[in-house]
GROMACS .gro file of N, CA, C and O in nm:
model
  528
    1MET      N    1   5.895  -1.616   8.250
    1MET     CA    2   5.951  -1.515   8.164
    1MET      C    3   6.012  -1.404   8.249
    1MET      O    4   5.950  -1.356   8.344
    2LYS      N    5   6.131  -1.361   8.216
    2LYS     CA    6   6.200  -1.259   8.292
    2LYS      C    7   6.154  -1.120   8.251
    2LYS      O    8   6.118  -1.096   8.136
    3LYS      N    9   6.155  -1.030   8.351
    3LYS     CA   10   6.127  -0.890   8.319
    3LYS      C   11   6.249  -0.832   8.250
    3LYS      O   12   6.362  -0.875   8.272
    4SER      N   13   6.224  -0.731   8.169
    4SER     CA   14   6.337  -0.669   8.102
    4SER      C   15   6.421  -0.591   8.203
    4SER      O   16   6.370  -0.534   8.298
    5ARG      N   17   6.549  -0.590   8.183
    5ARG     CA   18   6.641  -0.526   8.276
    5ARG      C   19   6.623  -0.374   8.276
    5ARG      O   20   6.646  -0.308   8.377
    6ALA      N   21   6.579  -0.318   8.165
    6ALA     CA   22   6.562  -0.173   8.156
    6ALA      C   23   6.452  -0.126   8.251
    6ALA      O   24   6.462  -0.020   8.310
    7LYS      N   25   6.346  -0.202   8.267
    7LYS     CA   26   6.238  -0.162   8.356
    7LYS      C   27   6.280  -0.172   8.502
    7LYS      O   28   6.239  -0.093   8.584
    8GLU      N   29   6.360  -0.270   8.537
    8GLU     CA   30   6.403  -0.289   8.675
    8GLU      C   31   6.503  -0.182   8.717
    8GLU      O   32   6.503  -0.139   8.832
    9ASP      N   33   6.590  -0.139   8.629
    9ASP     CA   34   6.697  -0.047   8.663
    9ASP      C   35   6.665   0.099   8.633
    9ASP      O   36   6.752   0.184   8.649
   10ASN      N   37   6.545   0.130   8.593
   10ASN     CA   38   6.509   0.266   8.561
   10ASN      C   39   6.505   0.349   8.689
   10ASN      O   40   6.424   0.326   8.777
   11PRO      N   41   6.594   0.449   8.703
   11PRO     CA   42   6.599   0.525   8.828
   11PRO      C   43   6.475   0.612   8.850
   11PRO      O   44   6.435   0.635   8.963
   12VAL      N   45   6.414   0.659   8.744
   12VAL     CA   46   6.295   0.742   8.759
   12VAL      C   47   6.180   0.660   8.816
   12VAL      O   48   6.112   0.703   8.910
   13THR      N   49   6.159   0.542   8.765
   13THR     CA   50   6.052   0.456   8.814
   13THR      C   51   6.079   0.412   8.957
   13THR      O   52   5.987   0.406   9.039
   14SER      N   53   6.205   0.386   8.989
   14SER     CA   54   6.237   0.340   9.124
   14SER      C   55   6.220   0.451   9.227
   14SER      O   56   6.205   0.422   9.345
   15VAL      N   57   6.219   0.576   9.187
   15VAL     CA   58   6.195   0.688   9.279
   15VAL      C   59   6.047   0.726   9.282
   15VAL      O   60   5.993   0.758   9.388
   16ILE      N   61   5.981   0.722   9.168
   16ILE     CA   62   5.842   0.768   9.161
   16ILE      C   63   5.748   0.671   9.230
   16ILE      O   64   5.654   0.714   9.298
   17ARG      N   65   5.770   0.543   9.217
   17ARG     CA   66   5.680   0.445   9.281
   17ARG      C   67   5.670   0.462   9.431
   17ARG      O   68   5.560   0.467   9.486
   18PRO      N   69   5.782   0.471   9.504
   18PRO     CA   70   5.769   0.491   9.649
   18PRO      C   71   5.702   0.623   9.687
   18PRO      O   72   5.625   0.629   9.783
   19ILE      N   73   5.729   0.727   9.608
   19ILE     CA   74   5.665   0.856   9.637
   19ILE      C   75   5.514   0.846   9.616
   19ILE      O   76   5.435   0.894   9.698
   20LEU      N   77   5.472   0.782   9.508
   20LEU     CA   78   5.329   0.767   9.484
   20LEU      C   79   5.263   0.676   9.588
   20LEU      O   80   5.148   0.700   9.628
   21LEU      N   81   5.335   0.575   9.633
   21LEU     CA   82   5.283   0.490   9.740
   21LEU      C   83   5.264   0.571   9.867
   21LEU      O   84   5.160   0.564   9.933
   22GLY      N   85   5.364   0.651   9.902
   22GLY     CA   86   5.354   0.736  10.020
   22GLY      C   87   5.242   0.838  10.009
   22GLY      O   88   5.169   0.862  10.105
   23VAL      N   89   5.226   0.896   9.890
   23VAL     CA   90   5.119   0.994   9.871
   23VAL      C   91   4.982   0.927   9.882
   23VAL      O   92   4.890   0.983   9.941
   24GLY      N   93   4.969   0.807   9.829
   24GLY     CA   94   4.841   0.735   9.843
   24GLY      C   95   4.806   0.708   9.987
   24GLY      O   96   4.692   0.731  10.032
   25VAL      N   97   4.904   0.663  10.065
   25VAL     CA   98   4.881   0.639  10.208
   25VAL      C   99   4.853   0.771  10.279
   25VAL      O  100   4.767   0.779  10.367
   26GLY      N  101   4.923   0.877  10.240
   26GLY     CA  102   4.903   1.008  10.301
   26GLY      C  103   4.765   1.066  10.273
   26GLY      O  104   4.704   1.128  10.360
   27VAL      N  105   4.715   1.044  10.153
   27VAL     CA  106   4.580   1.091  10.119
   27VAL      C  107   4.476   1.019  10.205
   27VAL      O  108   4.383   1.081  10.258
   28VAL      N  109   4.493   0.888  10.221
   28VAL     CA  110   4.400   0.812  10.305
   28VAL      C  111   4.409   0.859  10.450
   28VAL      O  112   4.307   0.878  10.516
   29ALA      N  113   4.531   0.881  10.499
   29ALA     CA  114   4.548   0.930  10.636
   29ALA      C  115   4.487   1.067  10.654
   29ALA      O  116   4.420   1.094  10.755
   30CYS      N  117   4.505   1.154  10.557
   30CYS     CA  118   4.447   1.288  10.563
   30CYS      C  119   4.294   1.283  10.564
   30CYS      O  120   4.230   1.352  10.642
   31LEU      N  121   4.238   1.199  10.479
   31LEU     CA  122   4.092   1.186  10.475
   31LEU      C  123   4.037   1.131  10.605
   31LEU      O  124   3.934   1.180  10.656
   32MET      N  125   4.104   1.032  10.661
   32MET     CA  126   4.058   0.974  10.788
   32MET      C  127   4.064   1.077  10.901
   32MET      O  128   3.972   1.090  10.981
   33LEU      N  129   4.174   1.151  10.908
   33LEU     CA  130   4.187   1.253  11.012
   33LEU      C  131   4.086   1.366  10.993
   33LEU      O  132   4.031   1.417  11.092
   34LEU      N  133   4.061   1.403  10.870
   34LEU     CA  134   3.960   1.507  10.844
   34LEU      C  135   3.820   1.459  10.881
   34LEU      O  136   3.739   1.535  10.934
   35LEU      N  137   3.792   1.332  10.853
   35LEU     CA  138   3.661   1.278  10.892
   35LEU      C  139   3.646   1.274  11.043
   35LEU      O  140   3.538   1.307  11.096
   36LEU      N  141   3.750   1.235  11.114
   36LEU     CA  142   3.745   1.234  11.260
   36LEU      C  143   3.726   1.375  11.316
   36LEU      O  144   3.648   1.395  11.410
   37SER      N  145   3.797   1.471  11.261
   37SER     CA  146   3.782   1.608  11.310
   37SER      C  147   3.645   1.666  11.275
   37SER      O  148   3.588   1.742  11.354
   38THR      N  149   3.591   1.627  11.162
   38THR     CA  150   3.456   1.672  11.126
   38THR      C  151   3.354   1.616  11.224
   38THR      O  152   3.265   1.688  11.269
   39PHE      N  153   3.369   1.490  11.259
   39PHE     CA  154   3.280   1.430  11.358
   39PHE      C  155   3.291   1.502  11.491
   39PHE      O  156   3.191   1.527  11.559
   40ALA      N  157   3.414   1.536  11.530
   40ALA     CA  158   3.434   1.608  11.657
   40ALA      C  159   3.371   1.747  11.652
   40ALA      O  160   3.310   1.791  11.751
   41PHE      N  161   3.383   1.816  11.541
   41PHE     CA  162   3.322   1.948  11.529
   41PHE      C  163   3.170   1.942  11.530
   41PHE      O  164   3.104   2.027  11.588
   42VAL      N  165   3.115   1.843  11.464
   42VAL     CA  166   2.970   1.831  11.458
   42VAL      C  167   2.911   1.791  11.593
   42VAL      O  168   2.809   1.842  11.636
   43SER      N  169   2.978   1.700  11.662
   43SER     CA  170   2.925   1.654  11.790
   43SER      C  171   2.945   1.757  11.901
   43SER      O  172   2.871   1.758  11.999
   44SER      N  173   3.044   1.844  11.887
   44SER     CA  174   3.066   1.949  11.986
   44SER      C  175   2.991   2.074  11.946
   44SER      O  176   2.986   2.111  11.829
   45LYS      N  177   2.933   2.139  12.043
   45LYS     CA  178   2.851   2.257  12.013
   45LYS      C  179   2.933   2.385  12.008
   45LYS      O  180   2.900   2.477  11.935
   46HIS      N  181   3.037   2.395  12.091
   46HIS     CA  182   3.106   2.522  12.103
   46HIS      C  183   3.256   2.505  12.075
   46HIS      O  184   3.334   2.473  12.162
   47ILE      N  185   3.295   2.527  11.949
   47ILE     CA  186   3.436   2.523  11.909
   47ILE      C  187   3.465   2.654  11.836
   47ILE      O  188   3.390   2.692  11.745
   48PRO      N  189   3.570   2.724  11.874
   48PRO     CA  190   3.603   2.851  11.807
   48PRO      C  191   3.632   2.830  11.658
   48PRO      O  192   3.688   2.728  11.618
   49ARG      N  193   3.596   2.927  11.580
   49ARG     CA  194   3.615   2.919  11.436
   49ARG      C  195   3.764   2.915  11.399
   49ARG      O  196   3.803   2.853  11.300
   50ASN      N  197   3.848   2.981  11.477
   50ASN     CA  198   3.992   2.981  11.449
   50ASN      C  199   4.055   2.844  11.471
   50ASN      O  200   4.160   2.815  11.416
   51ALA      N  201   3.991   2.762  11.550
   51ALA     CA  202   4.045   2.629  11.577
   51ALA      C  203   4.043   2.541  11.453
   51ALA      O  204   4.126   2.452  11.438
   52MET      N  205   3.949   2.567  11.363
   52MET     CA  206   3.941   2.485  11.241
   52MET      C  207   4.064   2.505  11.153
   52MET      O  208   4.118   2.408  11.099
   53ALA      N  209   4.111   2.628  11.139
   53ALA     CA  210   4.228   2.654  11.056
   53ALA      C  211   4.352   2.589  11.115
   53ALA      O  212   4.433   2.528  11.043
   54VAL      N  213   4.368   2.599  11.246
   54VAL     CA  214   4.484   2.538  11.312
   54VAL      C  215   4.475   2.386  11.302
   54VAL      O  216   4.576   2.319  11.275
   55LEU      N  217   4.357   2.331  11.322
   55LEU     CA  218   4.340   2.186  11.316
   55LEU      C  219   4.369   2.131  11.177
   55LEU      O  220   4.434   2.028  11.163
   56THR      N  221   4.325   2.200  11.073
   56THR     CA  222   4.354   2.153  10.937
   56THR      C  223   4.503   2.160  10.907
   56THR      O  224   4.557   2.075  10.836
   57LEU      N  225   4.572   2.260  10.962
   57LEU     CA  226   4.717   2.269  10.941
   57LEU      C  227   4.788   2.155  11.014
   57LEU      O  228   4.883   2.096  10.961
   58VAL      N  229   4.742   2.121  11.133
   58VAL     CA  230   4.800   2.009  11.208
   58VAL      C  231   4.774   1.878  11.134
   58VAL      O  232   4.863   1.793  11.124
   59ILE      N  233   4.653   1.861  11.082
   59ILE     CA  234   4.621   1.741  11.006
   59ILE      C  235   4.708   1.731  10.881
   59ILE      O  236   4.756   1.623  10.845
   60ALA      N  237   4.731   1.844  10.814
   60ALA     CA  238   4.818   1.845  10.697
   60ALA      C  239   4.960   1.805  10.734
   60ALA      O  240   5.025   1.728  10.662
   61ALA      N  241   5.008   1.852  10.849
   61ALA     CA  242   5.144   1.817  10.892
   61ALA      C  243   5.154   1.669  10.926
   61ALA      O  244   5.251   1.602  10.888
   62VAL      N  245   5.056   1.617  10.998
   62VAL     CA  246   5.059   1.476  11.037
   62VAL      C  247   5.048   1.385  10.915
   62VAL      O  248   5.122   1.287  10.901
   63SER      N  249   4.959   1.418  10.824
   63SER     CA  250   4.943   1.333  10.705
   63SER      C  251   5.065   1.342  10.614
   63SER      O  252   5.103   1.242  10.553
   64SER      N  253   5.129   1.458  10.605
   64SER     CA  254   5.251   1.464  10.524
   64SER      C  255   5.367   1.391  10.593
   64SER      O  256   5.453   1.336  10.526
   65PHE      N  257   5.368   1.389  10.727
   65PHE     CA  258   5.468   1.309  10.799
   65PHE      C  259   5.451   1.162  10.765
   65PHE      O  260   5.549   1.092  10.736
   66VAL      N  261   5.327   1.114  10.765
   66VAL     CA  262   5.299   0.975  10.730
   66VAL      C  263   5.338   0.949  10.584
   66VAL      O  264   5.395   0.845  10.551
   67THR      N  265   5.310   1.045  10.498
   67THR     CA  266   5.345   1.033  10.357
   67THR      C  267   5.496   1.016  10.340
   67THR      O  268   5.543   0.927  10.269
   68GLY      N  269   5.573   1.103  10.404
   68GLY     CA  270   5.719   1.094  10.395
   68GLY      C  271   5.773   0.967  10.457
   68GLY      O  272   5.868   0.907  10.406
   69LEU      N  273   5.712   0.924  10.565
   69LEU     CA  274   5.755   0.802  10.633
   69LEU      C  275   5.739   0.681  10.542
   69LEU      O  276   5.831   0.601  10.524
   70VAL      N  277   5.622   0.668  10.481
   70VAL     CA  278   5.595   0.553  10.394
   70VAL      C  279   5.681   0.559  10.267
   70VAL      O  280   5.738   0.458  10.225
   71ALA      N  281   5.693   0.678  10.208
   71ALA     CA  282   5.771   0.690  10.085
   71ALA      C  283   5.918   0.658  10.108
   71ALA      O  284   5.980   0.586  10.029
   72ALA      N  285   5.974   0.709  10.215
   72ALA     CA  286   6.116   0.684  10.241
   72ALA      C  287   6.142   0.540  10.285
   72ALA      O  288   6.247   0.485  10.256
   73LYS      N  289   6.046   0.480  10.358
   73LYS     CA  290   6.061   0.338  10.393
   73LYS      C  291   6.064   0.253  10.268
   73LYS      O  292   6.139   0.155  10.260
   74ALA      N  293   5.981   0.289  10.169
   74ALA     CA  294   5.977   0.211  10.045
   74ALA      C  295   6.104   0.233   9.962
   74ALA      O  296   6.153   0.140   9.900
   75LEU      N  297   6.157   0.355   9.963
   75LEU     CA  298   6.277   0.384   9.884
   75LEU      C  299   6.405   0.340   9.955
   75LEU      O  300   6.502   0.300   9.890
   76ARG      N  301   6.407   0.348  10.086
   76ARG     CA  302   6.519   0.305  10.172
   76ARG      C  303   6.645   0.389  10.160
   76ARG      O  304   6.753   0.347  10.201
   77LYS      N  305   6.635   0.507  10.103
   77LYS     CA  306   6.749   0.599  10.096
   77LYS      C  307   6.698   0.739  10.066
   77LYS      O  308   6.583   0.756  10.028
   78ARG      N  309   6.782   0.836  10.090
   78ARG     CA  310   6.749   0.977  10.065
   78ARG      C  311   6.616   1.015  10.131
   78ARG      O  312   6.527   1.070  10.067
   79GLY      N  313   6.605   0.987  10.259
   79GLY     CA  314   6.479   1.005  10.329
   79GLY      C  315   6.428   1.147  10.333
   79GLY      O  316   6.309   1.173  10.311
   80LEU      N  317   6.516   1.243  10.360
   80LEU     CA  318   6.473   1.381  10.371
   80LEU      C  319   6.419   1.434  10.238
   80LEU      O  320   6.310   1.493  10.233
   81LEU      N  321   6.491   1.409  10.132
   81LEU     CA  322   6.448   1.454  10.000
   81LEU      C  323   6.323   1.381   9.953
   81LEU      O  324   6.229   1.444   9.903
   82CYS      N  325   6.321   1.252   9.970
   82CYS     CA  326   6.206   1.172   9.929
   82CYS      C  327   6.081   1.214  10.006
   82CYS      O  328   5.973   1.230   9.948
   83GLY      N  329   6.094   1.233  10.137
   83GLY     CA  330   5.981   1.274  10.218
   83GLY      C  331   5.932   1.413  10.183
   83GLY      O  332   5.812   1.438  10.178
   84ALA      N  333   6.025   1.505  10.159
   84ALA     CA  334   5.986   1.641  10.122
   84ALA      C  335   5.914   1.643   9.987
   84ALA      O  336   5.816   1.715   9.969
   85LEU      N  337   5.962   1.563   9.892
   85LEU     CA  338   5.894   1.554   9.762
   85LEU      C  339   5.754   1.494   9.777
   85LEU      O  340   5.659   1.543   9.716
   86ALA      N  341   5.743   1.390   9.858
   86ALA     CA  342   5.612   1.328   9.880
   86ALA      C  343   5.518   1.426   9.949
   86ALA      O  344   5.400   1.435   9.914
   87GLY      N  345   5.568   1.502  10.047
   87GLY     CA  346   5.487   1.604  10.112
   87GLY      C  347   5.446   1.714  10.016
   87GLY      O  348   5.333   1.765  10.022
   88GLY      N  349   5.535   1.750   9.924
   88GLY     CA  350   5.501   1.850   9.822
   88GLY      C  351   5.393   1.802   9.726
   88GLY      O  352   5.305   1.877   9.687
   89VAL      N  353   5.401   1.675   9.688
   89VAL     CA  354   5.298   1.619   9.600
   89VAL      C  355   5.164   1.613   9.673
   89VAL      O  356   5.059   1.645   9.616
   90LEU      N  357   5.166   1.576   9.800
   90LEU     CA  358   5.042   1.577   9.880
   90LEU      C  359   4.987   1.718   9.891
   90LEU      O  360   4.865   1.738   9.884
   91PHE      N  361   5.075   1.817   9.906
   91PHE     CA  362   5.030   1.957   9.908
   91PHE      C  363   4.960   1.994   9.777
   91PHE      O  364   4.856   2.059   9.779
   92LEU      N  365   5.018   1.954   9.665
   92LEU     CA  366   4.956   1.986   9.536
   92LEU      C  367   4.818   1.923   9.523
   92LEU      O  368   4.725   1.985   9.471
   93ILE      N  369   4.804   1.801   9.571
   93ILE     CA  370   4.673   1.735   9.566
   93ILE      C  371   4.574   1.810   9.653
   93ILE      O  372   4.460   1.837   9.611
   94CYS      N  373   4.615   1.847   9.774
   94CYS     CA  374   4.527   1.923   9.863
   94CYS      C  375   4.494   2.061   9.805
   94CYS      O  376   4.381   2.109   9.817
   95LEU      N  377   4.592   2.125   9.742
   95LEU     CA  378   4.569   2.256   9.682
   95LEU      C  379   4.469   2.248   9.568
   95LEU      O  380   4.377   2.331   9.559
   96ILE      N  381   4.484   2.149   9.483
   96ILE     CA  382   4.393   2.134   9.370
   96ILE      C  383   4.252   2.102   9.418
   96ILE      O  384   4.154   2.160   9.370
   97CYS      N  385   4.241   2.010   9.514
   97CYS     CA  386   4.108   1.975   9.568
   97CYS      C  387   4.043   2.095   9.635
   97CYS      O  388   3.924   2.120   9.618
   98GLY      N  389   4.120   2.170   9.711
   98GLY     CA  390   4.067   2.288   9.777
   98GLY      C  391   4.025   2.395   9.678
   98GLY      O  392   3.923   2.462   9.696
   99ALA      N  393   4.102   2.413   9.571
   99ALA     CA  394   4.067   2.512   9.470
   99ALA      C  395   3.941   2.473   9.394
   99ALA      O  396   3.861   2.559   9.356
  100VAL      N  397   3.922   2.343   9.372
  100VAL     CA  398   3.803   2.298   9.300
  100VAL      C  399   3.677   2.315   9.385
  100VAL      O  400   3.575   2.365   9.337
  101TRP      N  401   3.685   2.276   9.513
  101TRP     CA  402   3.564   2.278   9.596
  101TRP      C  403   3.537   2.411   9.664
  101TRP      O  404   3.423   2.449   9.681
  102VAL      N  405   3.642   2.481   9.705
  102VAL     CA  406   3.621   2.603   9.784
  102VAL      C  407   3.648   2.728   9.702
  102VAL      O  408   3.580   2.828   9.717
  103GLY      N  409   3.744   2.725   9.618
  103GLY     CA  410   3.783   2.843   9.541
  103GLY      C  411   3.933   2.865   9.556
  103GLY      O  412   4.004   2.786   9.618
  104ALA      N  413   3.978   2.977   9.503
  104ALA     CA  414   4.122   3.006   9.505
  104ALA      C  415   4.168   3.036   9.647
  104ALA      O  416   4.112   3.121   9.713
  105PRO      N  417   4.270   2.964   9.693
  105PRO     CA  418   4.321   2.989   9.829
  105PRO      C  419   4.410   3.114   9.831
  105PRO      O  420   4.458   3.161   9.728
  106SER      N  421   4.432   3.167   9.949
  106SER     CA  422   4.521   3.284   9.961
  106SER      C  423   4.665   3.240   9.941
  106SER      O  424   4.705   3.130   9.981
  107PRO      N  425   4.746   3.323   9.878
  107PRO     CA  426   4.886   3.287   9.855
  107PRO      C  427   4.964   3.266   9.984
  107PRO      O  428   5.046   3.175   9.993
  108ALA      N  429   4.939   3.348  10.085
  108ALA     CA  430   5.011   3.334  10.211
  108ALA      C  431   4.976   3.202  10.280
  108ALA      O  432   5.063   3.132  10.331
  109GLY      N  433   4.849   3.168  10.281
  109GLY     CA  434   4.806   3.042  10.340
  109GLY      C  435   4.861   2.923  10.265
  109GLY      O  436   4.899   2.821  10.325
  110SER      N  437   4.868   2.934  10.133
  110SER     CA  438   4.921   2.825  10.052
  110SER      C  439   5.070   2.805  10.075
  110SER      O  440   5.118   2.692  10.084
  111MET      N  441   5.144   2.914  10.088
  111MET     CA  442   5.288   2.902  10.111
  111MET      C  443   5.316   2.845  10.251
  111MET      O  444   5.408   2.766  10.267
  112THR      N  445   5.234   2.884  10.347
  112THR     CA  446   5.249   2.829  10.482
  112THR      C  447   5.221   2.679  10.481
  112THR      O  448   5.296   2.600  10.538
  113ARG      N  449   5.114   2.640  10.414
  113ARG     CA  450   5.078   2.499  10.407
  113ARG      C  451   5.185   2.420  10.331
  113ARG      O  452   5.218   2.308  10.369
  114LEU      N  453   5.241   2.477  10.225
  114LEU     CA  454   5.349   2.410  10.151
  114LEU      C  455   5.470   2.388  10.241
  114LEU      O  456   5.528   2.279  10.243
  115ALA      N  457   5.507   2.490  10.317
  115ALA     CA  458   5.623   2.478  10.406
  115ALA      C  459   5.598   2.372  10.513
  115ALA      O  460   5.686   2.289  10.541
  116VAL      N  461   5.479   2.373  10.571
  116VAL     CA  462   5.447   2.277  10.677
  116VAL      C  463   5.445   2.135  10.621
  116VAL      O  464   5.498   2.042  10.682
  117MET      N  465   5.385   2.116  10.505
  117MET     CA  466   5.373   1.982  10.449
  117MET      C  467   5.507   1.930  10.397
  117MET      O  468   5.538   1.811  10.412
  118ALA      N  469   5.588   2.015  10.336
  118ALA     CA  470   5.720   1.971  10.291
  118ALA      C  471   5.809   1.939  10.411
  118ALA      O  472   5.883   1.839  10.410
  119LEU      N  473   5.802   2.021  10.516
  119LEU     CA  474   5.881   1.994  10.636
  119LEU      C  475   5.833   1.867  10.705
  119LEU      O  476   5.915   1.784  10.748
  120GLY      N  477   5.702   1.849  10.714
  120GLY     CA  478   5.648   1.726  10.775
  120GLY      C  479   5.688   1.603  10.697
  120GLY      O  480   5.727   1.500  10.755
  121GLY      N  481   5.678   1.609  10.566
  121GLY     CA  482   5.720   1.495  10.483
  121GLY      C  483   5.868   1.468  10.494
  121GLY      O  484   5.912   1.353  10.501
  122GLY      N  485   5.949   1.575  10.498
  122GLY     CA  486   6.092   1.558  10.513
  122GLY      C  487   6.129   1.495  10.646
  122GLY      O  488   6.217   1.409  10.653
  123LEU      N  489   6.061   1.538  10.752
  123LEU     CA  490   6.087   1.478  10.883
  123LEU      C  491   6.047   1.330  10.886
  123LEU      O  492   6.118   1.248  10.943
  124GLY      N  493   5.932   1.300  10.826
  124GLY     CA  494   5.891   1.161  10.818
  124GLY      C  495   5.991   1.076  10.741
  124GLY      O  496   6.025   0.965  10.781
  125GLY      N  497   6.041   1.129  10.630
  125GLY     CA  498   6.142   1.059  10.553
  125GLY      C  499   6.272   1.043  10.629
  125GLY      O  500   6.339   0.940  10.621
  126PHE      N  501   6.310   1.146  10.703
  126PHE     CA  502   6.433   1.139  10.782
  126PHE      C  503   6.423   1.029  10.887
  126PHE      O  504   6.516   0.950  10.904
  127PHE      N  505   6.311   1.024  10.958
  127PHE     CA  506   6.295   0.922  11.061
  127PHE      C  507   6.280   0.781  11.002
  127PHE      O  508   6.311   0.684  11.067
  128ALA      N  509   6.235   0.774  10.877
  128ALA     CA  510   6.217   0.642  10.815
  128ALA      C  511   6.350   0.576  10.782
  128ALA      O  512   6.363   0.454  10.793
  129VAL      N  513   6.449   0.652  10.741
  129VAL     CA  514   6.575   0.593  10.698
  129VAL      C  515   6.685   0.607  10.803
  129VAL      O  516   6.796   0.561  10.780
  130ARG      N  517   6.655   0.668  10.914
  130ARG     CA  518   6.754   0.688  11.019
  130ARG      C  519   6.801   0.554  11.075
  130ARG      O  520   6.721   0.465  11.104
  131LYS      N  521   6.928   0.541  11.091
  131LYS     CA  522   6.986   0.418  11.148
  131LYS      C  523   6.979   0.426  11.299
  131LYS      O  524   7.004   0.529  11.358
  132ARG      N  525   6.946   0.316  11.364
  132ARG     CA  526   6.938   0.314  11.510
  132ARG      C  527   7.059   0.253  11.570
  132ARG      O  528   7.124   0.170  11.529
   0.00000   0.00000   0.00000
């Protein structure tokens, strides 16, 4: 039995699926990196408190880069936009999770994290569709 042509040619579905795929991979990458950094913090006795904030921002950038990379590879076009959108969705997931478990984040920190994650996702998307 053939699929209906309307489902195959729907532009919204063809854009949302790759972004959600990228966000799913990005969430797993973020969780793995956070678990590794937690293990490093626990096993090490002397780590400055300021290093945790910088490390979480670096982890957010790396995971959003992976998110944009996977999303744009799946979409195969519009890498910068697709990656930035996927990084923004990953930011929203991180923001909601952080607000639930820790409390309301500071607006300045949230805007910085949004910029870093959207830029990381956009760069990942750009490198995913770049012609060699």
